[in-house]
XYZ file of C-alpha atoms in Angstrom:
111
model
C 132.210 92.265 81.496
C 128.949 92.795 83.366
C 128.755 95.964 85.469
C 127.340 95.528 88.956
C 124.097 97.450 89.430
C 123.116 99.054 92.709
C 120.942 96.889 94.929
C 117.299 97.262 93.890
C 115.136 98.930 96.528
C 112.432 97.107 98.404
C 108.876 97.414 97.152
C 107.911 100.014 99.776
C 110.892 102.263 99.065
C 110.475 101.921 95.307
C 106.781 102.807 95.585
C 107.587 105.932 97.627
C 110.273 107.041 95.179
C 108.089 106.402 92.145
C 105.269 108.323 93.840
C 107.630 111.259 94.369
C 108.427 111.183 90.657
C 104.751 110.900 89.709
C 104.437 114.555 88.771
C 105.685 116.210 85.600
C 106.956 119.129 87.648
C 108.843 116.961 90.155
C 110.331 114.917 87.341
C 111.428 118.170 85.656
C 113.029 119.339 88.924
C 114.937 116.076 89.372
C 116.093 116.024 85.739
C 117.312 119.608 86.058
C 119.234 118.779 89.236
C 120.746 115.658 87.658
C 121.931 117.811 84.748
C 123.431 120.324 87.202
C 125.602 117.645 88.790
C 126.725 117.290 92.396
C 127.097 121.037 93.013
C 123.364 121.482 92.530
C 121.540 124.755 91.983
C 120.230 127.533 94.149
C 116.472 127.412 94.586
C 116.253 130.599 92.497
C 118.255 129.119 89.616
C 116.296 125.881 89.830
C 113.069 127.863 89.537
C 114.397 129.853 86.588
C 115.472 126.711 84.730
C 112.277 124.749 85.357
C 109.760 127.580 85.258
C 108.441 126.448 88.652
C 108.722 129.059 91.369
C 107.691 130.012 94.863
C 105.727 127.739 97.123
C 105.055 125.282 94.279
C 108.778 124.666 93.802
C 109.323 124.436 97.551
C 106.523 121.857 97.779
C 107.972 119.710 94.987
C 111.529 119.859 96.347
C 110.240 118.863 99.791
C 108.537 115.764 98.346
C 111.678 114.771 96.421
C 113.797 115.324 99.543
C 111.416 113.204 101.648
C 111.871 110.391 99.144
C 115.646 110.734 99.472
C 116.157 111.808 95.868
C 117.415 115.354 96.469
C 119.074 117.298 99.262
C 118.816 120.890 100.388
C 121.571 122.808 102.148
C 121.912 126.426 103.151
C 124.951 128.236 101.756
C 125.009 131.761 103.067
C 121.666 133.265 102.124
C 120.928 130.683 99.430
C 119.393 127.250 99.585
C 121.212 124.816 97.314
C 119.331 121.801 95.998
C 121.156 118.819 94.546
C 120.252 115.406 93.221
C 121.903 113.044 95.661
C 120.477 109.690 94.787
C 122.032 108.784 91.454
C 122.421 105.183 92.614
C 118.802 105.160 93.830
C 117.556 106.315 90.428
C 119.629 103.584 88.770
C 118.241 101.100 91.292
C 114.682 102.166 90.446
C 115.390 101.326 86.820
C 116.862 98.019 87.937
C 113.772 97.404 90.066
C 111.621 97.617 86.938
C 113.925 95.554 84.763
C 115.288 92.966 87.182
C 112.649 90.430 86.310
C 112.218 91.490 82.714
C 110.481 88.768 80.751
C 110.698 86.315 83.679
C 107.269 84.883 82.835
C 107.741 84.989 79.091
C 108.587 82.038 76.911
C 111.170 84.287 75.225
C 114.371 85.118 77.082
C 115.337 88.726 77.775
C 118.207 88.252 75.301
C 115.626 87.704 72.543
C 114.009 91.120 73.105
């Protein structure tokens, strides 16, 4: 039984999301938040786990949030960051693979 994949993003959205992930530090932040699950992490804990702190971490989280990949919410005196776009990340993978081998003489089943 084939599982339905999320709708692949348009080229402009995919480009913006890939650009947001185009930094080792931002990719590390997103991976850490994905591992943390839907409850997310405080900005302090996120910094401790990734080794990225202060204004650098704030900058990277802001870029990921602008791309719609993470959210930030205030809880008391803490700012909680969470990966919110699991379907978008899956769709980005689908965007890359949707036309896999379309111009090849071999079918994707042969690879």
